[in-house]
Amino acid sequence: MSSPRRRVIPEATIARLPIYQRCLLELEAGGRTKASSEQLAELAGVNGAKVRKDLSYFGTYGTRGVGYDVPHLLHEIRRELGMTHDWPCVIVGAGNLGTALAKFGGFTDRGFSVVAIMDVDESKVGQKVGALTIRHEDDLADVVAELDISIGIITTTAGAAQDVADQMVEVGIRSILNFAPATLDVPFGVLVRDVDVAIELQILAFHEERRVLSEAEIV
Amino acid sequence: MSSPRRRVIPEATIARLPIYQRCLLELEAGGRTKASSEQLAELAGVNGAKVRKDLSYFGTYGTRGVGYDVPHLLHEIRRELGMTHDWPCVIVGAGNLGTALAKFGGFTDRGFSVVAIMDVDESKVGQKVGALTIRHEDDLADVVAELDISIGIITTTAGAAQDVADQMVEVGIRSILNFAPATLDVPFGVLVRDVDVAIELQILAFHEERRVLSEAEIV
DNA sequence: CCGAGCTTGTTCACAAGTTCACAAAGTTGC
DNA sequence: GCAACTTTGTGAACTTGTGAACAAGCTCGG
Ligand SMILES: NC(=O)c1ccc[n+]([C@@H]2O[C@H](COP(=O)([O-])OP(=O)(O)OC[C@H]3O[C@@H](n4cnc5c(N)ncnc54)[C@H](O)[C@@H]3O)[C@@H](O)[C@H]2O)c1
Ligand SMILES: NC(=O)c1ccc[n+]([C@@H]2O[C@H](COP(=O)([O-])OP(=O)(O)OC[C@H]3O[C@@H](n4cnc5c(N)ncnc54)[C@H](O)[C@@H]3O)[C@@H](O)[C@H]2O)c1
């Protein structure tokens, strides 16, 4: 089989694909069947050249003089992102945030479903969170095997996060979304993405602080 | 006054400062008073050169042959990040996520406090979320002025996010943390940071998908 | 069929960020 | 006081990402 040039896709491009997907969904909902790179760029908040370059990594899906075919491009992006099938996820840490995420239905449209939620707290095990029943953390291996889970979501306290990550890796999970404010140490081949709201706020505060300083300087 | 060289700080460096802060807090809690760039790097999950370069943008806080003085460095980072005073924040959108964030106490230690939560839904206005009472979105200008708010957090549905952002800008907010899956259009000078959990999951899925493909190829 | 008008795909130069490597500057033991 | 050792701070090479520019390619009207 002739190898279909599998180029290396820049991380920055990968991070933008879901945004393009979202914009294309909006266009599709609005009945649009064609869109130019500039229109897409406008919606995505980037510039046209970037859109064209990003999309060109995956093939030539546009038509010169016309633009991109919305449903077709959407299909291709979905395929690239692995959105053609469903991704079962497990949440570990059935606290404030874990239960909020579990109850949130918004990920289902994008191909993710929370199929299990676990905790160490015996008093929580057995309780219901939406349609799910909280199971004991010790059952992780069973749960992951039973439900064919490949993505783990950590919403425990920071202190427990590394332990939970170790257990996840142990049972074969190689993609982890971590909400705990902790730097996780995982073996090569395991991918961790951190979502840290406090850091985002601190970045805003840094700029806000500098803004105040610069303004004081001008005066 | 001799201008204390205010260099341009790379964005990537700014994003790491909160991580260093967190690591230093851990070291301090453990009673450590000195730490080398390598030790800090280990905790932060980066390499030593990066730590040294990042810190050097702010001044020379280390001692050659010894390392950095933990309390001193912590103080300097706090100052740079504007953590020496409190940042009052307003949450707009008192749904699942908005209330979870409002109730979460974990930001207070880092200098952020949610001082108001608002919604358009009349049935929610007046209800309590922890110690706060949900106020009507129309009062945003008053609330921001009264409580001297500089950071706005958007947790409405995606459709309402742009409207809310416009209102925030209108009343003088220039730092916005957006949880809605929408690209916000704001004037120059206003800083928006997006937290999009679905995108993070999609990035994990992309790599997971590729991993499966590569493995199939090897066989 | 042809030319005018668009829009893509790609190249290239530049900007941003990372890592290396090492002199400078400190400490410690003798 | 000096030699051996440690660790910082930084210039320089390298990698990654961005944006401008433009040739190639498509459509459409006549
Ligand atoms: N709640 C928020 O709005 C919010 C926002 C941003 C970040 N976070 C972070 O998310 C994490 C969870 O926050 P939360 O408010 O849900 O906290 P929480 O205390 O309500 O929940 C933590 C849960 O984790 C469980 N847990 C602890 N150790 C465990 C282990 N080893 N295995 C399995 N479960 C374990 C606890 O029993 C508890 O149910 C924290 O790290 C927090 O910093 C929360
Ligand atoms: N819940 C989660 O776990 C989660 C996770 C990731 C992202 N999100 C995103 O966060 C946002 C909120 O999610 P949610 O689950 O809390 O939704 P939700 O429907 O529970 O809450 C949305 C709230 O916003 C209010 N609202 C709508 N328009 C408004 C306006 N113009 N002004 C003020 N308030 C307005 C609604 O009345 C409602 O109370 C969504 O965009 C969602 O995609 C949620």
Coordinates of C-alpha atoms (C1' of nucleotides) and ligand atoms in Angstrom, one line a residue:
Chain A
M1 CA 0.0 0.0 0.0
S2 CA 1.4 3.4 -0.9
S3 CA 1.9 5.2 2.3
P4 CA -0.4 8.3 2.4
R5 CA 2.3 10.9 3.5
R6 CA 1.8 11.0 7.3
R7 CA 3.4 14.3 8.1
V8 CA 4.1 15.4 11.6
I9 CA 1.3 17.7 12.7
P10 CA 2.4 20.6 14.9
E11 CA 0.9 20.6 18.4
A12 CA -0.4 24.2 17.8
T13 CA -2.3 23.0 14.8
I14 CA -3.9 20.1 16.7
A15 CA -5.0 22.5 19.4
R16 CA -6.8 24.6 16.8
L17 CA -8.6 21.8 15.0
P18 CA -11.3 21.5 17.7
I19 CA -11.9 25.2 17.3
Y20 CA -12.3 24.9 13.5
Q21 CA -14.6 22.0 14.1
R22 CA -16.8 24.2 16.4
C23 CA -16.9 27.0 13.8
L24 CA -17.8 24.6 11.0
L25 CA -20.6 23.2 13.1
E26 CA -21.9 26.7 13.5
L27 CA -21.7 27.3 9.8
E28 CA -23.4 24.0 9.1
A29 CA -26.2 24.8 11.6
G30 CA -26.6 28.1 9.7
G31 CA -27.1 26.2 6.5
R32 CA -23.8 27.3 4.9
T33 CA -22.2 24.7 2.7
K34 CA -19.1 26.7 1.6
A35 CA -16.6 28.8 3.6
S36 CA -13.3 30.5 2.7
S37 CA -10.3 30.3 4.9
E38 CA -10.8 34.0 5.8
Q39 CA -14.4 33.4 7.0
L40 CA -13.3 30.5 9.0
A41 CA -10.4 32.5 10.4
E42 CA -12.8 35.3 11.4
L43 CA -15.0 32.9 13.4
A44 CA -12.0 31.1 14.9
G45 CA -10.2 34.3 15.9
V46 CA -7.1 33.6 13.9
N47 CA -5.8 34.7 10.5
G48 CA -6.5 33.1 7.2
A49 CA -3.0 31.9 6.4
K50 CA -3.0 29.9 9.6
V51 CA -6.3 28.2 8.7
R52 CA -5.0 27.3 5.3
K53 CA -1.7 26.0 6.6
D54 CA -3.3 24.0 9.4
L55 CA -5.7 22.4 7.0
S56 CA -3.1 21.6 4.4
Y57 CA -1.3 19.3 6.8
F58 CA -4.2 16.8 6.4
G59 CA -4.7 17.1 2.7
T60 CA -6.2 19.3 0.1
Y61 CA -9.8 19.7 1.1
G62 CA -10.4 23.1 -0.4
T63 CA -11.2 24.3 -3.9
R64 CA -9.3 27.3 -5.2
G65 CA -11.5 30.2 -6.1
V66 CA -14.3 28.7 -4.0
G67 CA -13.2 27.8 -0.5
Y68 CA -13.9 24.7 1.6
D69 CA -16.9 22.5 1.5
V70 CA -18.3 22.7 5.0
P71 CA -19.7 19.2 5.5
H72 CA -16.7 17.6 3.8
L73 CA -14.1 19.5 5.8
L74 CA -16.1 18.8 9.0
H75 CA -16.0 15.1 8.2
E76 CA -12.3 15.2 7.6
I77 CA -11.5 17.1 10.8
R78 CA -13.8 14.7 12.7
R79 CA -11.8 11.8 11.3
E80 CA -8.5 13.3 12.1
L81 CA -9.6 14.0 15.7
G82 CA -10.9 10.5 16.1
M83 CA -14.4 11.9 16.5
T84 CA -15.9 9.1 14.3
H85 CA -16.3 6.9 17.4
D86 CA -17.1 7.4 21.0
W87 CA -14.5 7.9 23.7
P88 CA -15.5 6.4 27.1
C89 CA -13.9 8.3 30.0
V90 CA -13.6 7.6 33.7
I91 CA -13.6 10.4 36.3
V92 CA -11.7 9.7 39.5
G93 CA -12.7 12.0 42.4
A94 CA -16.4 12.4 42.9
G95 CA -16.2 15.8 44.6
N96 CA -17.6 19.2 43.7
L97 CA -15.9 19.3 40.3
G98 CA -16.0 15.6 39.4
T99 CA -19.7 15.4 39.9
A100 CA -20.3 18.6 37.9
L101 CA -18.3 17.2 35.0
A102 CA -20.1 13.9 35.2
K103 CA -23.5 15.5 35.1
F104 CA -22.5 17.8 32.3
G105 CA -24.0 16.6 29.0
G106 CA -22.0 18.9 26.7
F107 CA -19.2 16.5 25.9
T108 CA -21.5 13.8 24.5
D109 CA -22.0 15.8 21.3
R110 CA -18.3 15.9 20.8
G111 CA -17.9 12.2 21.2
F112 CA -17.0 11.8 24.8
S113 CA -19.0 10.1 27.5
V114 CA -18.3 9.7 31.1
V115 CA -19.0 6.0 31.7
A116 CA -17.7 5.7 35.3
I117 CA -17.0 7.8 38.3
M118 CA -14.9 6.6 41.3
D119 CA -13.8 7.7 44.7
V120 CA -11.9 6.4 47.7
D121 CA -14.4 7.9 50.2
E122 CA -16.5 4.9 51.3
S123 CA -19.4 7.1 52.2
K124 CA -19.6 8.3 48.6
V125 CA -19.3 4.8 47.0
G126 CA -22.7 3.6 45.9
Q127 CA -24.2 7.1 45.6
K128 CA -25.7 8.2 42.3
V129 CA -24.4 10.9 40.1
G130 CA -26.9 11.4 37.4
A131 CA -27.2 7.9 35.8
L132 CA -23.9 6.7 37.2
T133 CA -23.2 5.0 40.5
I134 CA -20.0 6.0 42.3
R135 CA -17.7 3.0 42.4
H136 CA -14.7 2.4 44.7
E137 CA -11.3 3.5 43.3
D138 CA -9.9 0.0 44.0
D139 CA -12.1 -1.3 41.2
L140 CA -10.3 0.9 38.6
A141 CA -8.7 -2.0 36.7
D142 CA -12.0 -3.8 36.4
V143 CA -13.9 -0.7 35.4
V144 CA -11.4 0.2 32.7
A145 CA -11.3 -3.3 31.3
E146 CA -15.1 -3.7 31.4
L147 CA -15.9 -0.4 29.7
D148 CA -12.9 -0.3 27.5
I149 CA -11.8 3.1 28.8
S150 CA -8.9 5.0 27.3
I151 CA -9.2 8.4 28.9
G152 CA -8.9 9.2 32.6
I153 CA -10.0 12.4 34.3
I154 CA -8.5 13.3 37.6
T155 CA -10.6 15.5 39.9
T156 CA -9.2 14.5 43.3
T157 CA -7.4 16.8 45.7
A158 CA -3.9 17.7 44.6
G159 CA -2.3 15.4 47.2
A160 CA -3.9 12.3 45.7
A161 CA -3.4 13.1 42.0
Q162 CA 0.0 11.4 41.6
D163 CA -1.3 8.2 43.2
V164 CA -4.3 8.2 41.0
A165 CA -2.2 8.9 37.9
D166 CA 0.0 6.0 38.8
Q167 CA -3.0 3.7 39.1
M168 CA -4.4 4.9 35.8
V169 CA -1.1 4.2 34.1
E170 CA -0.9 0.8 35.8
V171 CA -4.3 -0.2 34.3
G172 CA -3.3 0.9 30.8
I173 CA -4.7 4.4 30.5
R174 CA -2.4 6.6 28.4
S175 CA -4.4 9.8 28.1
I176 CA -5.1 11.8 31.3
L177 CA -6.9 15.0 31.9
N178 CA -5.8 16.5 35.2
F179 CA -7.7 19.1 37.1
A180 CA -5.7 18.9 40.3
P181 CA -3.0 21.6 40.8
A182 CA -0.2 19.2 40.7
T183 CA 2.6 18.3 38.3
L184 CA 2.1 14.6 37.4
D185 CA 5.1 12.3 36.7
V186 CA 4.1 9.7 34.1
P187 CA 6.1 7.3 31.9
F188 CA 7.0 8.1 28.4
G189 CA 4.1 7.5 26.1
V190 CA 1.5 8.6 28.5
L191 CA 0.0 12.0 27.7
V192 CA -1.2 14.4 30.5
R193 CA -3.1 17.6 29.9
D194 CA -3.6 19.9 32.8
V195 CA -6.5 22.2 33.3
D196 CA -5.7 24.6 36.1
V197 CA -8.1 27.4 36.6
A198 CA -6.0 29.1 39.3
I199 CA -3.1 29.4 36.8
E200 CA -5.4 31.0 34.2
L201 CA -6.5 33.5 36.8
Q202 CA -2.9 34.2 37.8
I203 CA -2.0 34.9 34.2
L204 CA -4.9 37.4 34.0
A205 CA -3.8 39.0 37.3
F206 CA -0.2 39.3 36.0
H207 CA -1.3 41.3 33.1
E208 CA -3.8 43.3 35.1
E209 CA -1.0 44.2 37.5
R210 CA 1.4 45.2 34.8
R211 CA -1.4 47.3 33.2
V212 CA -1.8 49.2 36.4
L213 CA 1.9 49.7 36.7
S214 CA 2.3 51.0 33.1
E215 CA -0.5 53.4 33.4
A216 CA 1.0 54.8 36.6
E217 CA 4.2 55.2 34.7
I218 CA 2.6 57.2 31.9
V219 CA 1.2 59.6 34.4
Chain B
M1 CA 14.4 57.1 40.1
S2 CA 16.5 54.9 38.0
S3 CA 14.2 52.8 35.9
P4 CA 14.5 49.2 37.1
R5 CA 14.9 47.5 33.6
R6 CA 11.4 46.4 32.8
R7 CA 12.1 43.7 30.2
V8 CA 9.4 42.1 28.1
I9 CA 8.5 38.8 29.8
P10 CA 7.7 36.0 27.4
E11 CA 4.1 34.6 27.7
A12 CA 5.5 31.1 28.1
T13 CA 7.4 32.3 31.2
I14 CA 4.4 34.0 32.7
A15 CA 2.4 30.8 32.3
R16 CA 5.1 28.9 34.3
L17 CA 5.4 31.3 37.2
P18 CA 2.3 30.0 38.9
I19 CA 3.7 26.5 38.6
Y20 CA 7.0 27.6 40.2
Q21 CA 5.0 29.3 42.9
R22 CA 3.1 26.1 43.7
C23 CA 6.3 24.1 43.8
L24 CA 7.9 26.7 46.1
L25 CA 4.9 26.5 48.4
E26 CA 5.4 22.8 48.6
L27 CA 9.1 23.2 49.4
E28 CA 8.3 25.8 52.0
A29 CA 5.6 23.5 53.6
G30 CA 8.3 20.8 53.8
G31 CA 10.6 23.2 55.7
R32 CA 13.1 23.6 52.8
T33 CA 14.7 27.1 52.7
K34 CA 17.0 26.5 49.7
A35 CA 16.4 25.0 46.3
S36 CA 18.5 24.7 43.2
S37 CA 17.1 25.3 39.7
E38 CA 17.4 21.5 39.1
Q39 CA 15.3 20.6 42.1
L40 CA 12.7 23.2 41.2
A41 CA 12.7 22.0 37.6
E42 CA 12.1 18.4 38.8
L43 CA 9.1 19.5 40.8
A44 CA 7.7 21.7 38.0
G45 CA 8.3 19.1 35.3
V46 CA 10.6 21.2 33.2
N47 CA 14.4 21.5 32.8
G48 CA 16.8 23.4 34.9
A49 CA 17.9 25.9 32.2
K50 CA 14.3 27.0 31.7
V51 CA 13.8 27.7 35.4
R52 CA 17.0 29.8 35.5
K53 CA 16.1 31.7 32.4
D54 CA 12.5 32.3 33.5
L55 CA 13.6 33.6 36.9
S56 CA 16.4 35.7 35.4
Y57 CA 13.8 37.9 33.6
F58 CA 12.8 39.3 37.0
G59 CA 16.2 39.8 38.5
T60 CA 19.0 37.8 40.1
Y61 CA 17.5 36.1 43.0
G62 CA 19.7 33.1 43.2
T63 CA 23.1 32.5 44.8
R64 CA 25.7 30.7 42.7
G65 CA 26.9 27.5 44.3
V66 CA 23.8 27.5 46.5
G67 CA 20.6 27.9 44.7
Y68 CA 17.5 30.0 45.4
D69 CA 16.2 31.1 48.8
V70 CA 12.8 29.6 48.9
P71 CA 10.9 32.3 51.0
H72 CA 12.6 35.1 49.1
L73 CA 11.9 33.7 45.6
L74 CA 8.4 33.0 46.6
H75 CA 7.9 36.6 47.7
E76 CA 9.3 37.9 44.4
I77 CA 7.1 35.6 42.3
R78 CA 4.1 36.6 44.4
R79 CA 4.9 40.3 43.7
E80 CA 5.4 39.7 40.0
L81 CA 2.1 37.9 39.7
G82 CA 0.3 40.6 41.7
M83 CA -0.5 38.1 44.5
T84 CA 0.3 40.6 47.1
H85 CA -3.2 41.8 47.1
D86 CA -6.6 40.2 46.6
W87 CA -8.4 40.0 43.2
P88 CA -12.2 40.2 43.4
C89 CA -13.9 38.3 40.6
V90 CA -17.5 38.1 39.3
I91 CA -19.0 35.0 37.8
V92 CA -21.7 35.4 35.2
G93 CA -23.8 32.3 34.6
A94 CA -25.0 30.6 37.8
G95 CA -25.4 27.2 36.3
N96 CA -23.8 23.9 37.0
L97 CA -20.2 25.1 36.5
G98 CA -20.7 28.7 37.7
T99 CA -22.0 27.6 41.1
A100 CA -19.3 24.9 41.4
L101 CA -16.6 27.5 40.9
A102 CA -18.3 30.0 43.3
K103 CA -18.4 27.4 46.0
F104 CA -14.9 26.2 45.5
G105 CA -12.6 27.7 48.1
G106 CA -9.3 26.8 46.5
F107 CA -8.8 30.1 44.8
T108 CA -8.7 32.1 47.9
D109 CA -5.3 30.9 49.0
R110 CA -4.0 32.1 45.6
G111 CA -5.5 35.6 46.0
F112 CA -8.7 35.3 44.1
S113 CA -12.2 35.6 45.6
V114 CA -15.5 35.3 43.9
V115 CA -17.4 38.3 45.3
A116 CA -20.5 38.2 43.0
I117 CA -22.4 35.7 40.9
M118 CA -25.0 36.8 38.4
D119 CA -27.5 35.3 36.0
V120 CA -30.4 36.4 33.7
D121 CA -32.7 33.7 34.8
E122 CA -35.2 35.4 37.1
S123 CA -35.9 32.2 38.9
K124 CA -32.3 32.0 40.0
V125 CA -31.8 35.6 41.0
G126 CA -32.1 35.9 44.8
Q127 CA -31.0 32.3 45.5
K128 CA -28.0 31.6 47.6
V129 CA -24.7 30.1 46.4
G130 CA -22.6 29.5 49.4
A131 CA -22.4 32.9 51.1
L132 CA -23.3 34.8 47.9
T133 CA -26.7 35.8 46.6
I134 CA -27.3 35.5 42.8
R135 CA -27.9 38.9 41.4
H136 CA -29.4 39.9 38.1
E137 CA -27.1 40.3 35.1
D138 CA -28.5 43.8 34.5
D139 CA -26.8 45.0 37.7
L140 CA -23.4 44.1 36.4
A141 CA -22.2 47.8 36.1
D142 CA -23.3 48.5 39.7
V143 CA -21.8 45.3 41.1
V144 CA -18.4 45.8 39.3
A145 CA -18.2 49.4 40.6
E146 CA -19.3 48.6 44.1
L147 CA -17.0 45.7 44.6
D148 CA -14.1 47.1 42.5
I149 CA -14.0 44.0 40.3
S150 CA -11.4 43.6 37.6
I151 CA -11.7 40.0 36.6
G152 CA -14.8 38.5 35.0
I153 CA -15.6 34.8 34.7
I154 CA -18.0 33.6 32.0
T155 CA -19.9 30.4 32.7
T156 CA -23.0 30.9 30.6
T157 CA -24.1 28.9 27.6
A158 CA -22.0 29.4 24.5
G159 CA -24.7 31.4 22.8
A160 CA -24.8 34.1 25.5
A161 CA -21.0 34.3 26.0
Q162 CA -20.3 37.1 23.4
D163 CA -23.1 39.2 24.9
V164 CA -21.8 38.8 28.4
A165 CA -18.3 39.6 27.2
D166 CA -19.6 42.8 25.6
Q167 CA -21.3 43.8 28.8
M168 CA -18.2 43.1 30.8
V169 CA -16.0 45.2 28.5
E170 CA -18.7 48.0 28.7
V171 CA -18.4 48.2 32.4
G172 CA -14.6 48.3 32.4
I173 CA -13.5 44.7 32.9
R174 CA -10.4 44.0 30.9
S175 CA -9.5 40.5 32.1
I176 CA -12.0 37.7 31.2
L177 CA -11.8 33.9 31.9
N178 CA -14.2 32.2 29.5
F179 CA -15.4 28.7 30.1
A180 CA -18.0 28.7 27.2
P181 CA -17.0 27.0 24.0
A182 CA -17.1 30.2 22.0
T183 CA -14.5 32.5 20.4
L184 CA -14.9 35.9 22.0
D185 CA -14.4 39.1 20.1
V186 CA -13.1 41.8 22.4
P187 CA -11.4 45.2 21.8
F188 CA -7.6 45.6 21.9
G189 CA -6.4 45.8 25.5
V190 CA -8.9 43.3 26.8
L191 CA -7.4 39.9 27.7
V192 CA -9.5 36.7 27.3
R193 CA -8.3 33.3 28.4
D194 CA -10.3 30.3 27.4
V195 CA -10.7 27.2 29.4
D196 CA -12.3 24.6 27.2
V197 CA -12.5 21.1 28.6
A198 CA -13.9 19.6 25.4
I199 CA -10.8 20.8 23.4
E200 CA -8.5 19.2 25.9
L201 CA -10.3 15.9 25.6
Q202 CA -10.2 16.3 21.8
I203 CA -6.4 16.8 21.9
L204 CA -6.1 13.6 24.0
A205 CA -8.3 11.8 21.6
F206 CA -6.3 12.9 18.6
H207 CA -3.1 11.5 20.0
E208 CA -4.9 8.3 21.2
E209 CA -6.2 7.8 17.7
R210 CA -2.8 8.3 16.1
R211 CA -1.3 6.0 18.7
V212 CA -3.7 3.2 17.6
L213 CA -2.9 3.9 13.9
S214 CA 0.9 3.8 14.4
E215 CA 0.7 0.6 16.4
A216 CA -1.4 -1.0 13.6
E217 CA 1.3 0.1 11.2
I218 CA 4.1 -1.5 13.0
V219 CA 2.3 -4.9 13.0
Chain C
dC1 C1' -12.8 29.0 -25.2
dC2 C1' -10.9 32.9 -22.7
dG3 C1' -10.0 36.4 -19.4
dA4 C1' -11.3 38.4 -14.9
dG5 C1' -11.7 37.5 -10.4
dC6 C1' -11.2 34.7 -6.3
dT7 C1' -9.1 31.5 -3.1
dT8 C1' -6.1 27.8 -2.0
dG9 C1' -1.6 25.7 -1.0
dT10 C1' 3.1 26.7 -0.2
dT11 C1' 7.3 29.1 0.3
dC12 C1' 10.1 32.1 2.9
dA13 C1' 11.6 35.3 6.4
dC14 C1' 10.9 36.3 10.8
dA15 C1' 9.4 35.9 15.8
dA16 C1' 9.1 33.2 19.9
dG17 C1' 10.6 29.7 22.8
dT18 C1' 13.8 26.0 24.2
dT19 C1' 18.1 23.8 25.2
dC20 C1' 23.1 23.7 25.3
dA21 C1' 27.2 25.0 27.1
dC22 C1' 30.2 27.6 29.9
dA23 C1' 32.3 31.6 32.3
dA24 C1' 31.4 33.8 36.6
dA25 C1' 30.6 33.6 41.3
dG26 C1' 29.7 31.6 45.1
dT27 C1' 30.7 27.6 49.0
dT28 C1' 33.2 24.1 51.6
dG29 C1' 37.1 21.6 53.4
dC30 C1' 41.7 21.7 54.5
Chain D
dG1 C1' 44.2 31.3 51.4
dC2 C1' 43.5 28.0 48.0
dA3 C1' 41.8 24.2 45.4
dA4 C1' 37.8 21.5 44.4
dC5 C1' 33.2 21.7 43.8
dT6 C1' 28.5 23.5 43.0
dT7 C1' 25.2 26.3 40.8
dT8 C1' 23.7 30.6 38.6
dG9 C1' 23.0 33.7 34.7
dT10 C1' 23.3 34.2 29.8
dG11 C1' 25.0 34.2 24.9
dA12 C1' 24.3 31.3 21.0
dA13 C1' 22.4 27.5 18.4
dC14 C1' 18.4 25.3 17.4
dT15 C1' 13.4 24.3 17.2
dT16 C1' 8.8 25.5 16.6
dG17 C1' 5.3 28.6 15.2
dT18 C1' 3.5 32.8 12.6
dG19 C1' 2.3 35.9 8.9
dA20 C1' 3.1 38.0 4.3
dA21 C1' 3.3 37.1 -0.3
dC22 C1' 2.3 34.9 -4.5
dA23 C1' 2.0 31.2 -8.1
dA24 C1' -1.2 27.7 -9.3
dG25 C1' -5.8 26.5 -9.9
dC26 C1' -10.8 26.9 -10.0
dT27 C1' -15.3 29.3 -11.4
dC28 C1' -18.1 32.1 -14.0
dG29 C1' -19.8 35.3 -17.5
dG30 C1' -19.7 36.2 -22.0
Ligands
LIG1 N1 -14.4 22.7 42.4 C1 -13.9 23.5 41.5 O1 -14.7 24.4 41.0 C2 -12.5 23.4 41.1 C3 -12.0 24.3 40.1 C4 -10.7 24.2 39.7 C5 -9.9 23.2 40.2 N2 -10.4 22.3 41.1 C6 -9.5 21.2 41.5 O2 -10.2 20.0 41.2 C7 -9.9 19.1 42.3 C8 -11.2 18.6 42.9 O3 -11.9 19.8 43.4 P1 -13.2 19.6 44.2 O4 -13.8 20.9 44.5 O5 -14.1 18.6 43.4 O6 -12.7 18.9 45.6 P2 -13.5 17.9 46.5 O7 -12.7 17.9 47.8 O8 -14.9 18.3 46.5 O9 -13.4 16.5 45.8 C9 -12.2 15.7 45.8 C10 -12.7 14.3 45.8 O10 -11.6 13.4 45.5 C11 -11.7 12.3 46.4 N3 -10.4 11.6 46.5 C12 -9.4 12.0 47.3 N4 -8.4 11.2 47.2 C13 -8.7 10.2 46.3 C14 -8.1 9.1 45.7 N5 -6.9 8.7 46.1 N6 -8.8 8.3 44.9 C15 -10.1 8.7 44.5 N7 -10.7 9.8 45.0 C16 -10.1 10.5 45.9 C17 -12.3 12.8 47.7 O11 -12.9 11.7 48.4 C18 -13.3 13.8 47.1 O12 -14.6 13.2 46.9 C19 -9.0 19.8 43.3 O13 -7.7 19.4 43.0 C20 -9.2 21.3 43.0 O14 -8.1 22.0 43.2 C21 -11.7 22.4 41.5
LIG2 N1 -20.8 22.0 33.7 C1 -19.5 21.6 33.3 O1 -19.0 20.6 33.9 C2 -18.8 22.3 32.2 C3 -17.6 21.8 31.8 C4 -16.9 22.5 30.8 C5 -17.5 23.5 30.1 N2 -18.7 23.9 30.5 C6 -19.3 25.1 29.8 O2 -19.6 26.1 30.8 C7 -20.8 26.7 30.4 C8 -21.8 26.6 31.5 O3 -22.1 25.2 31.7 P1 -23.1 24.8 32.8 O4 -23.1 23.3 32.8 O5 -23.0 25.5 34.0 O6 -24.5 25.3 32.0 P2 -25.9 25.7 32.7 O7 -26.9 25.6 31.6 O8 -26.1 24.9 33.9 O9 -25.6 27.2 33.2 C9 -25.7 28.3 32.3 C10 -26.2 29.4 33.1 O10 -26.0 30.6 32.3 C11 -27.2 31.4 32.5 N3 -27.2 32.4 31.4 C12 -27.6 32.2 30.1 N4 -27.5 33.3 29.4 C13 -27.1 34.3 30.3 C14 -26.8 35.7 30.1 N5 -26.9 36.3 29.0 N6 -26.4 36.3 31.2 C15 -26.2 35.7 32.4 N7 -26.5 34.4 32.6 C16 -26.9 33.7 31.5 C17 -28.3 30.5 32.5 O11 -29.4 31.0 33.1 C18 -27.7 29.3 33.3 O12 -28.0 29.5 34.7 C19 -21.2 26.1 29.1 O13 -20.8 27.0 28.1 C20 -20.5 24.8 29.1 O14 -20.2 24.5 27.8 C21 -19.4 23.3 31.5

